[in-house]
Tab-separated table of C-alpha atoms and ligand atoms in Angstrom:
chain	number	residue	atom	x	y	z
A	269	MET	CA	7.325	-26.816	-20.651
A	270	ALA	CA	11.143	-26.642	-20.674
A	271	ASP	CA	11.618	-22.850	-20.707
A	272	PRO	CA	8.469	-21.299	-19.656
A	273	ARG	CA	7.509	-17.702	-20.764
A	274	ILE	CA	6.468	-15.845	-17.980
A	275	THR	CA	5.023	-12.182	-18.436
A	276	ILE	CA	4.880	-10.068	-15.201
A	277	VAL	CA	2.737	-6.931	-15.491
A	278	GLY	CA	3.478	-4.212	-12.955
A	279	ALA	CA	7.201	-3.237	-12.627
A	280	SER	CA	6.953	-2.259	-8.868
A	281	LEU	CA	7.711	-4.134	-5.723
A	282	ALA	CA	5.558	-6.986	-6.244
A	283	GLY	CA	6.674	-7.389	-10.052
A	284	LEU	CA	10.354	-7.069	-9.201
A	285	ARG	CA	10.235	-9.677	-6.156
A	286	THR	CA	8.207	-12.102	-8.396
A	287	ALA	CA	10.707	-11.953	-11.169
A	288	GLU	CA	13.570	-12.754	-8.567
A	289	ALA	CA	11.577	-15.432	-7.127
A	290	VAL	CA	10.754	-17.222	-10.182
A	291	LEU	CA	14.516	-16.874	-11.119
A	292	ALA	CA	15.286	-18.545	-7.904
A	293	GLU	CA	12.996	-21.451	-8.664
A	294	LEU	CA	13.306	-21.687	-12.596
A	295	PRO	CA	16.584	-20.317	-13.654
A	296	GLN	CA	15.782	-21.256	-17.329
A	297	ALA	CA	12.527	-19.370	-17.472
A	298	ARG	CA	12.148	-16.499	-20.001
A	299	ILE	CA	10.687	-13.642	-17.858
A	300	MET	CA	9.291	-10.324	-19.205
A	301	LEU	CA	8.643	-7.481	-16.831
A	302	VAL	CA	6.280	-4.871	-18.194
A	303	GLY	CA	5.526	-1.450	-16.288
A	304	ASP	CA	3.408	1.553	-17.357
A	305	GLU	CA	5.699	3.867	-15.432
A	306	PRO	CA	8.881	5.158	-17.178
A	307	HIS	CA	11.015	4.572	-14.000
A	308	ALA	CA	12.783	1.471	-12.788
A	309	PRO	CA	11.050	-0.392	-9.935
A	310	TYR	CA	11.355	2.067	-6.847
A	311	ASN	CA	10.103	1.931	-3.308
A	312	ARG	CA	6.849	3.841	-2.318
A	313	PRO	CA	6.616	4.301	1.441
A	314	PRO	CA	9.247	7.252	1.581
A	315	LEU	CA	6.955	9.256	-1.013
A	316	SER	CA	4.955	10.525	1.836
A	317	LYS	CA	7.688	10.744	4.419
A	318	ASP	CA	11.519	11.421	3.875
A	319	SER	CA	11.407	11.650	0.095
A	320	MET	CA	8.590	14.214	0.187
A	321	GLU	CA	10.478	16.404	2.605
A	322	ALA	CA	13.610	16.277	0.589
A	323	LEU	CA	11.771	17.069	-2.649
A	324	ALA	CA	9.600	19.826	-1.083
A	325	GLY	CA	12.551	21.315	0.978
A	326	GLY	CA	14.835	21.163	-1.968
A	327	GLN	CA	17.408	19.353	0.339
A	328	ALA	CA	18.432	17.142	-2.607
A	329	PRO	CA	18.241	17.163	-6.345
A	330	ARG	CA	15.317	14.943	-7.733
A	331	ALA	CA	17.679	12.445	-9.247
A	332	GLU	CA	19.412	11.848	-5.848
A	333	VAL	CA	15.882	11.564	-4.038
A	334	PHE	CA	14.780	8.866	-6.755
A	335	GLU	CA	18.146	7.035	-6.651
A	336	LYS	CA	17.565	6.448	-3.054
A	337	LEU	CA	14.116	4.988	-3.785
A	338	LEU	CA	15.331	2.487	-6.284
A	339	LEU	CA	14.677	-1.151	-5.220
A	340	ARG	CA	17.852	-3.296	-4.874
A	341	SER	CA	17.626	-6.468	-6.838
A	342	LYS	CA	19.496	-9.844	-7.080
A	343	ILE	CA	18.721	-10.009	-10.732
A	344	MET	CA	21.802	-9.476	-12.994
A	345	PRO	CA	21.745	-7.536	-16.229
A	346	GLY	CA	20.445	-9.790	-18.947
A	347	GLN	CA	18.696	-12.229	-16.710
A	348	ILE	CA	15.236	-10.718	-17.674
A	349	GLU	CA	13.688	-8.539	-20.238
A	350	MET	CA	12.013	-5.274	-19.051
A	351	ARG	CA	9.420	-2.926	-21.055
A	352	LEU	CA	8.985	0.189	-19.169
A	353	GLY	CA	6.677	3.093	-20.093
A	354	VAL	CA	4.143	0.884	-21.803
A	355	ALA	CA	0.835	-0.473	-20.232
A	356	ALA	CA	-0.716	-3.886	-20.606
A	357	ALA	CA	-3.942	-3.155	-22.502
A	358	GLY	CA	-5.457	-6.700	-22.365
A	359	ILE	CA	-5.357	-10.426	-22.090
A	360	GLU	CA	-5.999	-12.437	-25.412
A	361	SER	CA	-6.017	-16.207	-25.119
A	362	GLY	CA	-3.872	-16.137	-22.077
A	363	ASN	CA	-1.190	-13.740	-23.851
A	364	VAL	CA	-0.641	-10.079	-22.861
A	365	ARG	CA	-1.449	-7.361	-25.306
A	366	LEU	CA	0.380	-4.147	-24.839
A	367	GLU	CA	-1.018	-0.675	-25.531
A	368	ASP	CA	1.484	-0.133	-28.257
A	369	GLY	CA	0.174	-3.254	-30.150
A	370	ALA	CA	2.581	-5.922	-29.171
A	371	LEU	CA	1.563	-9.348	-28.169
A	372	LEU	CA	3.508	-11.079	-25.548
A	373	ARG	CA	3.153	-14.921	-25.656
A	374	SER	CA	2.925	-16.265	-22.155
A	375	ASP	CA	2.725	-19.661	-20.576
A	376	PHE	CA	1.949	-17.491	-17.246
A	377	VAL	CA	0.814	-14.115	-16.639
A	378	VAL	CA	1.441	-12.613	-13.192
A	379	ALA	CA	-0.761	-9.416	-12.547
A	380	ALA	CA	1.222	-7.109	-10.080
A	381	THR	CA	-0.500	-3.798	-11.256
A	382	GLY	CA	-1.238	-2.834	-7.660
A	383	ILE	CA	-3.651	0.133	-7.042
A	384	ARG	CA	-4.455	3.699	-7.854
A	385	PRO	CA	-5.756	6.516	-5.777
A	386	ARG	CA	-9.722	7.200	-5.711
A	387	ARG	CA	-10.667	10.653	-6.803
A	388	MET	CA	-13.523	12.940	-5.845
A	389	PRO	CA	-16.007	12.854	-8.444
A	390	MET	CA	-16.515	16.641	-8.545
A	391	GLN	CA	-14.921	19.140	-10.888
A	392	GLY	CA	-13.195	22.281	-9.820
A	393	ALA	CA	-9.830	23.569	-8.302
A	394	ALA	CA	-8.006	21.250	-10.881
A	395	ASP	CA	-4.948	23.143	-10.728
A	396	ARG	CA	-4.225	22.551	-6.975
A	397	ARG	CA	-5.630	18.873	-6.594
A	398	HIS	CA	-3.215	16.190	-5.952
A	399	VAL	CA	-2.949	12.518	-5.301
A	400	LEU	CA	-0.051	10.531	-3.973
A	401	ARG	CA	0.783	7.058	-5.411
A	402	SER	CA	4.008	7.473	-7.828
A	403	PHE	CA	7.253	9.292	-7.809
A	404	ASP	CA	5.574	11.654	-10.318
A	405	ASP	CA	2.688	12.471	-7.977
A	406	ALA	CA	5.065	13.164	-5.199
A	407	GLU	CA	7.071	15.600	-7.323
A	408	ALA	CA	4.047	17.469	-8.376
A	409	LEU	CA	2.809	17.589	-4.706
A	410	ALA	CA	6.314	18.627	-3.240
A	411	GLN	CA	6.471	21.529	-5.647
A	412	ALA	CA	3.288	22.922	-4.301
A	413	MET	CA	4.277	22.391	-0.645
A	414	ARG	CA	5.633	25.996	0.253
A	415	PRO	CA	5.953	27.053	3.881
A	416	GLY	CA	2.934	29.138	4.969
A	417	ALA	CA	0.666	27.520	2.244
A	418	GLN	CA	-2.722	26.394	3.219
A	419	MET	CA	-3.012	22.574	2.692
A	420	VAL	CA	-6.400	20.696	2.655
A	421	VAL	CA	-6.111	16.914	2.988
A	422	ILE	CA	-9.250	14.851	2.267
A	423	GLY	CA	-9.122	11.572	3.894
A	424	ALA	CA	-7.440	10.618	7.099
A	425	GLY	CA	-6.017	7.278	6.207
A	426	PHE	CA	-2.344	6.573	6.732
A	427	ILE	CA	-1.343	8.083	3.593
A	428	GLY	CA	-3.267	11.406	4.313
A	429	CYS	CA	-1.989	11.573	7.775
A	430	GLU	CA	1.599	10.959	6.810
A	431	ILE	CA	1.407	13.843	4.278
A	432	ALA	CA	-0.216	16.022	6.942
A	433	ALA	CA	2.565	15.325	9.303
A	434	THR	CA	5.291	15.973	6.562
A	435	ALA	CA	3.683	19.125	5.596
A	436	ARG	CA	3.390	20.430	9.199
A	437	LYS	CA	7.189	19.711	9.437
A	438	LEU	CA	7.585	21.839	6.094
A	439	GLY	CA	5.769	24.670	7.814
A	440	LEU	CA	2.299	24.512	5.908
A	441	HIS	CA	-1.117	25.069	7.646
A	442	VAL	CA	-2.817	21.813	7.430
A	443	THR	CA	-6.619	20.955	7.722
A	444	VAL	CA	-7.595	17.193	7.351
A	445	VAL	CA	-11.119	16.437	6.496
A	446	GLU	CA	-12.552	13.079	7.260
A	447	PRO	CA	-16.168	11.723	7.331
A	448	ALA	CA	-15.336	9.148	10.049
A	449	PRO	CA	-15.101	10.027	13.624
A	450	GLN	CA	-11.458	9.337	13.901
A	451	PRO	CA	-8.382	9.200	11.633
A	452	MET	CA	-7.245	5.703	10.544
A	453	LEU	CA	-10.154	4.280	12.499
A	454	ARG	CA	-10.601	0.990	10.642
A	455	ALA	CA	-7.022	0.055	10.931
A	456	LEU	CA	-6.516	1.181	14.561
A	457	GLY	CA	-9.696	1.081	16.208
A	458	HIS	CA	-11.325	3.699	18.409
A	459	ARG	CA	-8.944	4.027	21.245
A	460	VAL	CA	-5.680	4.102	19.306
A	461	ALA	CA	-7.144	6.316	16.482
A	462	ALA	CA	-8.407	8.825	19.002
A	463	ALA	CA	-4.886	9.034	20.545
A	464	MET	CA	-3.561	9.645	16.957
A	465	ALA	CA	-6.061	12.471	16.402
A	466	ALA	CA	-4.787	14.004	19.625
A	467	LEU	CA	-1.242	13.676	18.331
A	468	HIS	CA	-2.080	15.369	15.163
A	469	ARG	CA	-4.025	18.183	16.899
A	470	ARG	CA	-0.886	18.674	19.181
A	471	HIS	CA	1.348	19.139	16.158
A	472	GLY	CA	-1.103	21.802	14.796
A	473	VAL	CA	-3.285	20.037	12.509
A	474	THR	CA	-6.761	21.178	12.212
A	475	LEU	CA	-8.489	17.727	12.275
A	476	LEU	CA	-12.365	18.074	11.074
A	477	THR	CA	-13.848	14.492	11.530
A	478	GLY	CA	-17.494	13.624	10.739
A	479	ARG	CA	-17.227	16.079	7.820
A	480	SER	CA	-17.096	15.584	4.053
A	481	VAL	CA	-16.479	17.744	0.956
A	482	GLU	CA	-19.407	19.100	-0.853
A	483	THR	CA	-17.765	20.967	-3.717
A	484	PHE	CA	-14.409	22.670	-4.867
A	485	GLU	CA	-14.355	26.490	-5.744
A	486	ALA	CA	-11.414	28.151	-7.382
A	487	GLU	CA	-9.363	28.617	-4.156
A	488	ARG	CA	-11.567	26.969	-1.627
A	489	VAL	CA	-12.850	23.751	-0.491
A	490	ILE	CA	-16.594	23.793	0.688
A	491	LEU	CA	-17.758	21.221	3.391
A	492	ASP	CA	-20.925	19.693	3.909
A	493	ASP	CA	-21.776	22.045	6.853
A	494	GLY	CA	-21.148	25.145	4.553
A	495	LYS	CA	-17.734	25.935	6.004
A	496	ALA	CA	-15.332	27.186	3.448
A	497	LEU	CA	-11.560	26.275	3.618
A	498	GLU	CA	-8.990	28.376	2.026
A	499	ALA	CA	-6.743	25.924	-0.125
A	500	ASP	CA	-3.545	26.478	-1.938
A	501	VAL	CA	-2.974	22.612	-1.988
A	502	ILE	CA	-5.460	20.042	-1.920
A	503	VAL	CA	-4.636	16.323	-1.365
A	504	GLU	CA	-7.236	13.556	-2.228
A	505	ALA	CA	-6.236	10.720	-0.133
A	506	LEU	CA	-9.479	8.776	-0.276
A	507	GLY	CA	-8.412	5.250	-0.510
A	508	SER	CA	-7.587	3.164	-3.698
A	509	ARG	CA	-9.018	1.247	-6.777
A	510	PRO	CA	-7.238	-1.870	-8.113
A	511	ASN	CA	-5.781	-1.533	-11.550
A	512	THR	CA	-7.826	-4.557	-13.060
A	513	GLU	CA	-9.280	-2.892	-16.403
A	514	TRP	CA	-6.476	-4.796	-18.545
A	515	LEU	CA	-7.763	-8.140	-17.089
A	516	ALA	CA	-11.240	-7.678	-18.132
A	517	ALA	CA	-11.278	-10.615	-20.661
A	518	SER	CA	-9.149	-12.854	-18.443
A	519	GLY	CA	-12.179	-14.630	-16.837
A	520	ALA	CA	-10.934	-13.902	-13.422
A	521	ASP	CA	-13.091	-12.527	-10.696
A	522	LEU	CA	-12.306	-8.820	-10.335
A	523	SER	CA	-15.030	-7.629	-8.068
A	524	ASP	CA	-12.185	-6.359	-5.680
A	525	GLY	CA	-8.638	-6.878	-7.104
A	526	VAL	CA	-7.992	-10.208	-8.283
A	527	LEU	CA	-9.400	-13.316	-6.443
A	528	VAL	CA	-6.803	-15.817	-5.930
A	529	ASP	CA	-6.481	-19.231	-4.211
A	530	ASP	CA	-3.870	-19.874	-1.609
A	531	ARG	CA	-1.262	-20.500	-4.428
A	532	MET	CA	-1.865	-17.066	-5.976
A	533	GLN	CA	-3.703	-18.519	-8.859
A	534	ALA	CA	-6.430	-16.512	-10.073
A	535	ILE	CA	-10.060	-18.100	-9.837
A	536	GLY	CA	-11.430	-18.555	-13.248
A	537	ALA	CA	-8.318	-17.865	-15.307
A	538	GLN	CA	-6.005	-20.921	-15.919
A	539	ASN	CA	-2.525	-19.343	-16.478
A	540	LEU	CA	-3.157	-16.163	-14.480
A	541	LEU	CA	-1.744	-15.400	-11.002
A	542	ALA	CA	-1.702	-12.134	-8.915
A	543	VAL	CA	0.452	-10.776	-6.321
A	544	GLY	CA	0.737	-7.676	-4.041
A	545	ASP	CA	-1.723	-4.981	-3.327
A	546	LEU	CA	-3.814	-6.398	-6.223
A	547	ALA	CA	-4.322	-10.051	-4.855
A	548	ARG	CA	-7.225	-10.896	-2.906
A	549	PHE	CA	-6.562	-13.990	-0.847
A	550	ALA	CA	-7.812	-15.692	2.441
A	551	ASN	CA	-5.362	-15.968	5.270
A	552	PRO	CA	-6.143	-19.030	7.429
A	553	LEU	CA	-4.504	-17.184	10.378
A	554	PHE	CA	-7.678	-15.142	10.693
A	555	ASP	CA	-10.584	-16.740	8.643
A	556	ASP	CA	-11.569	-17.921	5.194
A	557	LEU	CA	-12.852	-14.479	3.739
A	558	PRO	CA	-10.437	-13.397	0.816
A	559	ARG	CA	-9.202	-9.699	1.419
A	560	ARG	CA	-6.736	-7.438	-0.365
A	561	VAL	CA	-3.924	-6.269	1.791
A	562	GLU	CA	-2.095	-2.962	0.980
A	563	HIS	CA	0.933	-3.450	2.964
A	564	TRP	CA	4.499	-3.363	2.000
A	565	CYS	CA	5.223	-6.962	3.329
A	566	VAL	CA	2.493	-8.522	1.019
A	567	PRO	CA	4.449	-8.297	-2.301
A	568	GLY	CA	7.292	-10.229	-1.075
A	569	GLN	CA	5.325	-12.939	0.587
A	570	THR	CA	3.014	-13.332	-2.507
A	571	ALA	CA	5.794	-13.215	-5.093
A	572	LYS	CA	7.424	-16.123	-3.414
A	573	ARG	CA	4.139	-18.157	-3.272
A	574	ALA	CA	3.359	-17.318	-6.899
A	575	ALA	CA	6.874	-18.420	-7.928
A	576	ALA	CA	6.362	-21.732	-6.224
A	577	THR	CA	3.146	-22.344	-7.779
A	578	ILE	CA	4.661	-21.767	-11.225
A	579	ALA	CA	7.641	-23.968	-10.487
A	580	ALA	CA	5.325	-26.740	-9.265
A	581	ARG	CA	3.120	-26.467	-12.404
A	582	VAL	CA	6.143	-26.492	-14.707
A	583	SER	CA	7.956	-29.443	-12.891
A	584	GLY	CA	4.627	-31.359	-11.892
A	585	GLY	CA	5.470	-31.065	-8.173
A	586	ALA	CA	3.223	-29.423	-5.421
A	587	PRO	CA	3.884	-26.064	-3.633
A	588	ALA	CA	3.812	-26.128	0.105
A	589	PRO	CA	0.360	-26.712	1.587
A	590	ASP	CA	-0.218	-23.864	3.758
A	591	PHE	CA	0.168	-20.074	2.978
A	592	ALA	CA	-0.574	-18.097	6.165
A	593	PRO	CA	1.734	-15.030	6.108
A	594	MET	CA	1.870	-12.710	9.153
A	595	PRO	CA	0.684	-9.249	7.995
A	596	SER	CA	2.571	-6.174	9.086
A	597	PHE	CA	2.689	-2.647	8.251
A	598	TRP	CA	4.297	0.477	9.676
A	599	SER	CA	3.716	4.281	9.575
A	600	ASP	CA	5.951	7.305	10.529
A	601	GLN	CA	4.102	10.283	11.766
A	602	TYR	CA	5.843	13.144	13.798
A	603	GLY	CA	9.038	10.983	14.325
A	604	MET	CA	6.953	8.226	15.994
A	605	ARG	CA	6.711	4.867	14.280
A	606	VAL	CA	3.253	3.062	14.274
A	607	GLN	CA	4.105	-0.641	13.934
A	608	ALA	CA	1.345	-3.414	13.517
A	609	PHE	CA	1.392	-6.894	13.169
A	610	GLY	CA	-1.497	-9.134	12.598
A	611	ALA	CA	-4.991	-7.895	11.547
A	612	PRO	CA	-5.888	-5.216	14.012
A	613	ALA	CA	-8.796	-4.242	11.769
A	614	LEU	CA	-10.526	-7.568	12.529
A	615	ALA	CA	-10.494	-7.094	16.469
A	616	GLU	CA	-13.598	-6.298	18.631
A	617	THR	CA	-11.358	-5.230	21.661
A	618	GLN	CA	-8.167	-3.309	22.409
A	619	THR	CA	-6.031	-3.639	25.676
A	620	VAL	CA	-3.113	-1.094	26.356
A	621	VAL	CA	-0.450	-3.633	27.717
A	622	GLU	CA	2.519	-1.216	27.793
A	623	GLY	CA	2.515	2.713	28.332
A	624	ASP	CA	-0.539	4.935	28.443
A	625	LEU	CA	-2.284	6.369	25.444
A	626	THR	CA	-2.278	9.853	26.754
A	627	GLN	CA	1.459	9.581	26.581
A	628	ILE	CA	1.368	9.194	22.652
A	629	GLY	CA	4.267	10.568	20.892
A	630	VAL	CA	6.203	10.863	24.323
A	631	ALA	CA	6.547	7.286	25.672
A	632	PRO	CA	6.142	3.762	24.133
A	633	ILE	CA	2.884	2.165	23.940
A	634	VAL	CA	1.789	-1.294	23.064
A	635	VAL	CA	-1.801	-2.383	22.225
A	636	GLU	CA	-3.070	-5.643	21.826
A	637	TYR	CA	-6.084	-6.419	19.634
A	638	ALA	CA	-8.537	-9.562	20.123
A	639	ARG	CA	-11.606	-10.898	18.493
A	640	GLY	CA	-13.590	-12.882	21.260
A	641	ASP	CA	-10.934	-14.279	23.282
A	642	HIS	CA	-8.328	-14.562	20.467
A	643	LEU	CA	-5.500	-12.245	19.922
A	644	VAL	CA	-5.379	-11.126	16.164
A	645	GLY	CA	-3.181	-8.196	16.404
A	646	VAL	CA	-0.725	-5.806	18.130
A	647	ILE	CA	0.292	-2.340	17.501
A	648	GLY	CA	3.124	-0.331	18.926
A	649	LEU	CA	3.395	3.363	19.002
A	650	GLY	CA	6.896	4.578	19.379
A	651	ALA	CA	7.818	1.346	20.727
A	652	PRO	CA	11.467	0.132	20.671
A	653	PRO	CA	12.060	-3.028	18.218
A	654	ALA	CA	12.882	-5.389	21.245
A	655	LEU	CA	9.625	-4.587	22.975
A	656	ILE	CA	7.423	-4.842	20.006
A	657	ALA	CA	9.150	-8.140	19.143
A	658	ARG	CA	8.028	-9.618	22.256
A	659	TYR	CA	4.496	-8.848	21.566
A	660	ARG	CA	4.711	-10.141	17.963
A	661	ALA	CA	6.146	-13.423	19.107
A	662	ARG	CA	3.199	-13.566	21.521
A	663	LEU	CA	0.629	-12.794	18.753
A	664	MET	CA	2.287	-15.496	16.188
A	665	ASP	CA	2.057	-18.180	19.278
A	666	ALA	CA	-1.662	-17.253	19.812
A	667	LEU	CA	-2.360	-17.145	15.876
A	668	CYS	CA	-0.818	-20.467	15.465
A	669	ALA	CA	-2.364	-22.222	18.365
A	670	PRO	CA	-5.021	-24.647	17.700
A	671	VAL	CA	-8.527	-23.272	18.147
A	672	THR	CA	-10.436	-25.225	20.993
A	673	ALA	CA	-14.248	-25.039	20.952
B	1590	FAD	C1	2.794	7.172	-0.634
B	1590	FAD	C2	2.845	5.636	-0.010
B	1590	FAD	C3	3.390	5.335	1.245
B	1590	FAD	C4	3.248	3.876	1.708
B	1590	FAD	N1	3.756	3.721	2.923
B	1590	FAD	C5	3.679	2.511	3.505
B	1590	FAD	C6	4.190	2.251	4.701
B	1590	FAD	O1	4.630	3.119	5.456
B	1590	FAD	N2	4.047	1.012	5.189
B	1590	FAD	C7	3.555	0.079	4.417
B	1590	FAD	O2	3.350	-1.228	4.976
B	1590	FAD	N3	3.047	0.308	3.140
B	1590	FAD	C8	3.293	1.409	2.680
B	1590	FAD	N4	2.862	1.727	1.363
B	1590	FAD	C9	2.247	0.603	0.702
B	1590	FAD	C10	3.222	-0.143	-0.231
B	1590	FAD	O3	4.041	0.750	-0.810
B	1590	FAD	C11	2.368	-0.896	-1.234
B	1590	FAD	O4	1.825	-1.919	-0.642
B	1590	FAD	C12	3.283	-1.534	-2.386
B	1590	FAD	O5	3.912	-0.734	-3.166
B	1590	FAD	C13	2.495	-2.515	-3.221
B	1590	FAD	O6	3.323	-2.998	-4.225
B	1590	FAD	P1	2.684	-3.470	-5.566
B	1590	FAD	O7	3.857	-3.883	-6.535
B	1590	FAD	O8	1.740	-4.633	-5.148
B	1590	FAD	O9	1.831	-2.378	-6.202
B	1590	FAD	P2	2.366	-1.034	-6.788
B	1590	FAD	O10	3.602	-0.507	-6.029
B	1590	FAD	O11	1.268	-0.005	-6.788
B	1590	FAD	O12	3.003	-1.265	-8.241
B	1590	FAD	C14	2.064	-1.503	-9.373
B	1590	FAD	C15	2.657	-1.054	-10.541
B	1590	FAD	O13	1.945	-1.463	-11.680
B	1590	FAD	C16	1.867	-0.426	-12.655
B	1590	FAD	N5	0.590	-0.682	-13.534
B	1590	FAD	C17	-0.674	-0.367	-13.193
B	1590	FAD	N6	-1.518	-0.852	-14.315
B	1590	FAD	C18	-0.533	-1.205	-15.246
B	1590	FAD	C19	-0.782	-1.836	-16.665
B	1590	FAD	N7	-2.045	-1.792	-17.091
B	1590	FAD	N8	0.294	-2.150	-17.285
B	1590	FAD	C20	1.524	-2.122	-16.691
B	1590	FAD	N9	1.807	-1.578	-15.515
B	1590	FAD	C21	0.833	-1.162	-14.663
B	1590	FAD	C22	1.758	0.934	-11.638
B	1590	FAD	O14	1.869	2.102	-12.578
B	1590	FAD	C23	2.723	0.469	-10.834
B	1590	FAD	O15	4.139	0.816	-11.215
B	1590	FAD	C24	2.813	2.933	0.911
B	1590	FAD	C25	2.141	3.349	-0.327
B	1590	FAD	C26	2.287	4.643	-1.001
B	1590	FAD	C27	1.774	4.965	-2.344
């Protein structure tokens, strides 16, 4: 296979980083990057933060806001082909069929189609319901975010909480409805989640936990306890669904994203690999259970791995044996950075090792997370980089230490 044809589907962070990594390994590869959005690859995290504020506040023209989001790339013009604004519709004998009928002959297909927001199943209030995943979503939501408007955010995960924080800054009245007892509970654990709840309330958010939405009326959201919330803007921030429909005939395990081995090779589909939010893989730093990880760091890590796998298959060599990336994520709320390393969601216990949770948003805090006797994660809340770096190094040492019985 002298000049392999590689089709990468999904022209966002994972797709772009895969194209770069493949070119670095196989400069002769013929790469086609396909994306259903009309835009060149851009960065999503600012959509719920600075870009949302700029779009809603009208501080900068739309084009200027988008320009800042564009992902910088090492790819030179002409090094790869790109088809934007067209979706992949299916896999036929290992090749990619596009929605417009074109068939892209492929020696390897890399799936980088990410996820999309889940929606509430009920009808109603269609003109005021929003989700946030894309730049177009952000623009539509920003247009509705006027100072003094009543916003109801359904779901207190990171995206819901970031939108709530941005909306408060813009002068909206915000109510967040969450069925769990605390916001961001799974990712942060009870104690830190409770502190985050206090932070949101301190900033004027009405946080209704243990509640869910029963129905939508024209201008109101009705909760399961009968309470009616006035709503000019409704945001559904309920989590995600992987974009795997186009892979239905691939033979891959699509039970939650694409199940891959530690080389990003799809189980059950010979020439298919998956990267980014879509890929479900085990991380030996923690255990052998495959999981999808929706953090910004994962596209880059999995892209390099997938490229090494393709290069090894083209040249007959073997990729490096272990794939054990350190997960990390951040979130910005009310000017405070939440920064996490490892897998705090797997922990059974939390220990505050710096600061005091009652001082959230005021003074730096660091919390370590353990499963049994083993450190599995660390989270900094407004912690300066040098401080959190120290605990990250401690976590890395603990995760890499041999486990003794
Ligand atoms: C609002 C927001 C804020 C975030 N904030 C943070 C943060 O603070 N910290 C953090 O760690 N992470 C954050 N993330 C997560 C981070 O942005 C994602 O982990 C990252 O974007 C995943 O990249 P990806 O390329 O795998 O998927 P995506 O970025 O979802 O890209 C997938 C692309 O594939 C396209 N596609 C889907 N189906 C098809 C098809 N059939 N054919 C062609 N193209 C298709 C999609 O339209 C999309 O363009 C945030 C995400 C969002 C949405």
